[in-house]
Short mmCIF file of C-alpha atoms in Angstrom, two decimals:
data_model
loop_
_atom_site.label_atom_id
_atom_site.label_comp_id
_atom_site.label_asym_id
_atom_site.label_seq_id
_atom_site.Cartn_x
_atom_site.Cartn_y
_atom_site.Cartn_z
CA MET A 1 15.46 -7.64 -69.99
CA VAL A 2 13.88 -6.57 -66.57
CA GLU A 3 14.51 -3.22 -64.97
CA ILE A 4 13.94 -3.03 -61.22
CA ILE A 5 12.94 0.38 -59.89
CA SER A 6 13.23 0.61 -56.11
CA LYS A 7 12.76 3.55 -53.63
CA LYS A 8 15.77 5.70 -52.96
CA ASP A 9 17.19 5.41 -49.44
CA GLY A 10 16.84 8.41 -47.20
CA PRO A 11 14.51 11.23 -47.25
CA ARG A 12 13.33 12.84 -50.52
CA ARG A 13 14.95 15.94 -51.92
CA GLU A 14 11.83 18.00 -51.56
CA ASP A 15 11.42 17.03 -47.75
CA VAL A 16 15.08 18.04 -47.16
CA ALA A 17 14.49 21.39 -48.82
CA ALA A 18 11.31 22.07 -46.81
CA LYS A 19 12.95 21.25 -43.43
CA ARG A 20 15.93 23.44 -44.29
CA LEU A 21 13.57 26.31 -45.20
CA ILE A 22 11.52 25.98 -42.04
CA ASN A 23 14.70 25.80 -39.86
CA GLU A 24 16.16 28.87 -41.49
CA ASN A 25 12.99 30.98 -40.90
CA ARG A 26 11.92 29.54 -37.52
CA SER A 27 12.16 32.89 -35.77
CA THR A 28 9.95 34.44 -38.28
CA ILE A 29 7.48 31.72 -38.12
CA HIS A 30 7.21 31.92 -34.33
CA ARG A 31 6.93 35.64 -34.49
CA LEU A 32 4.03 35.51 -37.00
CA ALA A 33 2.31 32.75 -34.95
CA ASP A 34 2.53 34.92 -31.90
CA GLN A 35 1.24 38.05 -33.75
CA ILE A 36 -1.76 35.91 -35.14
CA SER A 37 -2.65 34.32 -31.88
CA ASN A 38 -1.97 37.46 -29.74
CA GLY A 39 0.88 35.65 -27.84
CA GLY A 40 -0.96 32.39 -27.36
CA PHE A 41 1.71 30.37 -29.30
CA SER A 42 4.49 31.33 -26.98
CA ARG A 43 2.29 30.85 -23.85
CA SER A 44 1.31 27.29 -24.90
CA ARG A 45 4.97 26.38 -25.69
CA GLN A 46 5.94 27.72 -22.26
CA LEU A 47 3.26 25.64 -20.49
CA LEU A 48 4.23 22.53 -22.60
CA LYS A 49 8.02 23.18 -21.45
CA GLU A 50 6.92 23.59 -17.70
CA SER A 51 4.78 20.41 -17.62
CA ARG A 52 7.72 18.30 -18.74
CA GLN A 53 9.73 19.36 -15.83
CA GLU A 54 10.13 17.28 -12.71
CA PRO A 55 8.06 18.63 -9.76
CA LYS A 56 10.08 20.71 -7.18
CA PRO A 57 9.66 19.67 -3.60
CA ASP A 58 9.12 23.18 -2.16
CA GLY A 59 6.51 23.07 0.53
CA LEU A 60 5.26 19.50 -0.78
CA VAL A 61 4.54 16.69 1.60
CA PHE A 62 5.75 13.29 0.36
CA HIS A 63 4.41 9.95 1.71
CA PHE A 64 6.52 6.94 1.39
CA LEU A 65 4.64 3.71 1.42
CA ASP A 66 7.46 1.31 1.92
CA ASN A 67 8.69 -0.13 5.11
CA SER A 68 12.11 1.51 5.12
CA ARG A 69 11.45 3.64 8.27
CA THR A 70 12.89 2.33 11.52
CA PRO A 71 10.31 0.32 13.30
CA GLU A 72 8.84 1.77 16.45
CA GLU A 73 8.68 -0.28 19.65
CA PRO A 74 5.26 -1.89 19.56
CA GLU A 75 2.61 -1.31 22.26
CA PRO A 76 0.94 -4.68 22.61
CA ARG A 77 -2.60 -4.94 23.85
CA LEU A 78 -4.94 -7.93 24.26
CA ARG A 79 -8.18 -7.50 22.26
CA ARG A 80 -11.40 -9.34 21.50
CA SER A 81 -13.18 -8.41 18.40
CA PRO A 82 -17.03 -8.33 17.95
CA ASN A 83 -16.74 -11.57 15.90
CA GLY A 84 -15.08 -13.43 18.69
CA ARG A 85 -11.37 -13.33 17.63
CA VAL A 86 -8.86 -13.03 20.51
CA PHE A 87 -5.62 -11.43 19.49
CA VAL A 88 -2.63 -9.27 20.64
CA MET A 89 -2.48 -6.00 18.62
CA ASP A 90 -0.20 -3.02 18.41
CA THR A 91 -1.94 0.04 19.52
CA LYS A 92 0.48 2.37 17.64
CA SER A 93 0.02 0.84 14.31
CA GLY A 94 -3.25 -1.05 14.79
CA LYS A 95 -1.84 -4.23 13.29
CA GLN A 96 -2.30 -7.60 14.60
CA ILE A 97 0.76 -9.02 16.35
CA LEU A 98 -0.37 -12.38 17.46
CA PHE A 99 -3.62 -14.39 16.93
CA LEU A 100 -4.65 -16.53 20.07
CA GLY A 101 -7.81 -17.99 19.20
CA GLU A 102 -11.47 -17.30 19.06
CA VAL A 103 -14.73 -17.52 21.01
CA ARG A 104 -16.81 -20.30 19.26
CA GLU A 105 -20.42 -21.37 19.77
CA ARG A 106 -21.86 -24.92 19.52
CA ASP A 107 -25.34 -25.96 20.63
CA ALA A 108 -25.85 -22.58 22.44
CA LEU A 109 -22.60 -23.21 24.40
CA ARG A 110 -19.86 -20.61 23.97
CA TYR A 111 -16.20 -21.72 24.46
CA PHE A 112 -12.64 -20.51 23.83
CA ALA A 113 -10.76 -22.21 21.08
CA LEU A 114 -6.95 -21.83 21.23
CA SER A 115 -5.22 -21.41 17.96
CA THR A 116 -3.80 -24.89 17.46
CA LYS A 117 -3.79 -27.41 14.58
CA LYS A 118 -6.01 -29.60 16.74
CA ASN A 119 -8.70 -26.97 16.74
CA GLY A 120 -8.50 -26.55 12.90
CA PHE A 121 -6.44 -23.35 12.63
CA ILE A 122 -3.97 -22.86 9.84
CA SER A 123 -1.49 -20.84 11.66
CA PRO A 124 -1.32 -22.09 15.28
CA VAL A 125 0.43 -20.27 18.08
CA ASP A 126 4.04 -21.23 18.94
CA GLU A 127 4.60 -23.90 21.49
CA GLU A 128 5.57 -21.64 24.34
CA ILE A 129 2.28 -19.72 24.24
CA GLU A 130 0.35 -23.09 23.62
CA HIS A 131 1.89 -24.44 26.79
CA SER A 132 1.00 -21.37 28.84
CA LEU A 133 -2.54 -21.18 27.56
CA SER A 134 -3.47 -24.78 27.06
CA ASP A 135 -5.54 -25.05 30.08
CA LEU A 136 -7.80 -22.31 28.74
CA ASP A 137 -8.59 -24.28 25.54
CA GLY A 138 -12.12 -25.28 25.73
CA VAL A 139 -13.11 -23.09 28.70
CA VAL A 140 -16.98 -22.68 28.61
CA ILE A 141 -17.99 -19.01 28.71
CA GLU A 142 -21.31 -18.68 30.56
CA SER A 143 -21.39 -14.92 31.06
CA PRO A 144 -19.47 -11.83 30.05
CA GLU A 145 -17.92 -11.61 33.49
CA VAL A 146 -16.42 -15.19 32.87
CA GLU A 147 -15.10 -13.98 29.47
CA GLU A 148 -13.57 -10.91 31.13
CA LYS A 149 -11.83 -13.04 33.76
CA MET A 150 -10.42 -15.31 31.13
CA LEU A 151 -9.02 -12.39 29.14
CA ASP A 152 -7.52 -11.12 32.27
CA VAL A 153 -5.81 -14.50 32.89
CA ILE A 154 -4.45 -14.33 29.32
CA ARG A 155 -3.10 -10.77 29.84
CA LYS A 156 -1.45 -11.82 33.08
CA ARG A 157 0.22 -14.97 31.49
CA LEU A 158 1.39 -13.06 28.36
CA GLN A 159 2.20 -9.99 30.34
CA VAL A 160 0.11 -7.81 27.93
CA PRO A 161 -1.99 -4.90 29.16
#
């Protein structure tokens, strides 16, 4: 014959008695802990309780990083970056609105390349802008004055300051 001895379900009798004793004498235990620690026990419990609370927004500044704000009217401006990119940017946000092309150099010859698939750009300008600026594609830039005149022509055609 085989006897199977298994663990009893639930907590042990001794554990239940110890928990009951602690719960019945909790106020005395806290009072003694405060007396021994010179009030440090209660202070640490209070700090722990305060750290678990939600922060209160009194005088705090919150920055929301999502785009849920109402968009402001953009202030477009034509720019040429030091690396030769020609684009329209929003002066309020500093973001690029429209990429138009770049000033390229080949065999010591500088020229403007409009952002089209033919020129190898991944995201070309739309057909309306391509049509209005197509005659500037490949314009040779011999001096800074020629480059500034070309940028002025682009500004006038796109009506961008």
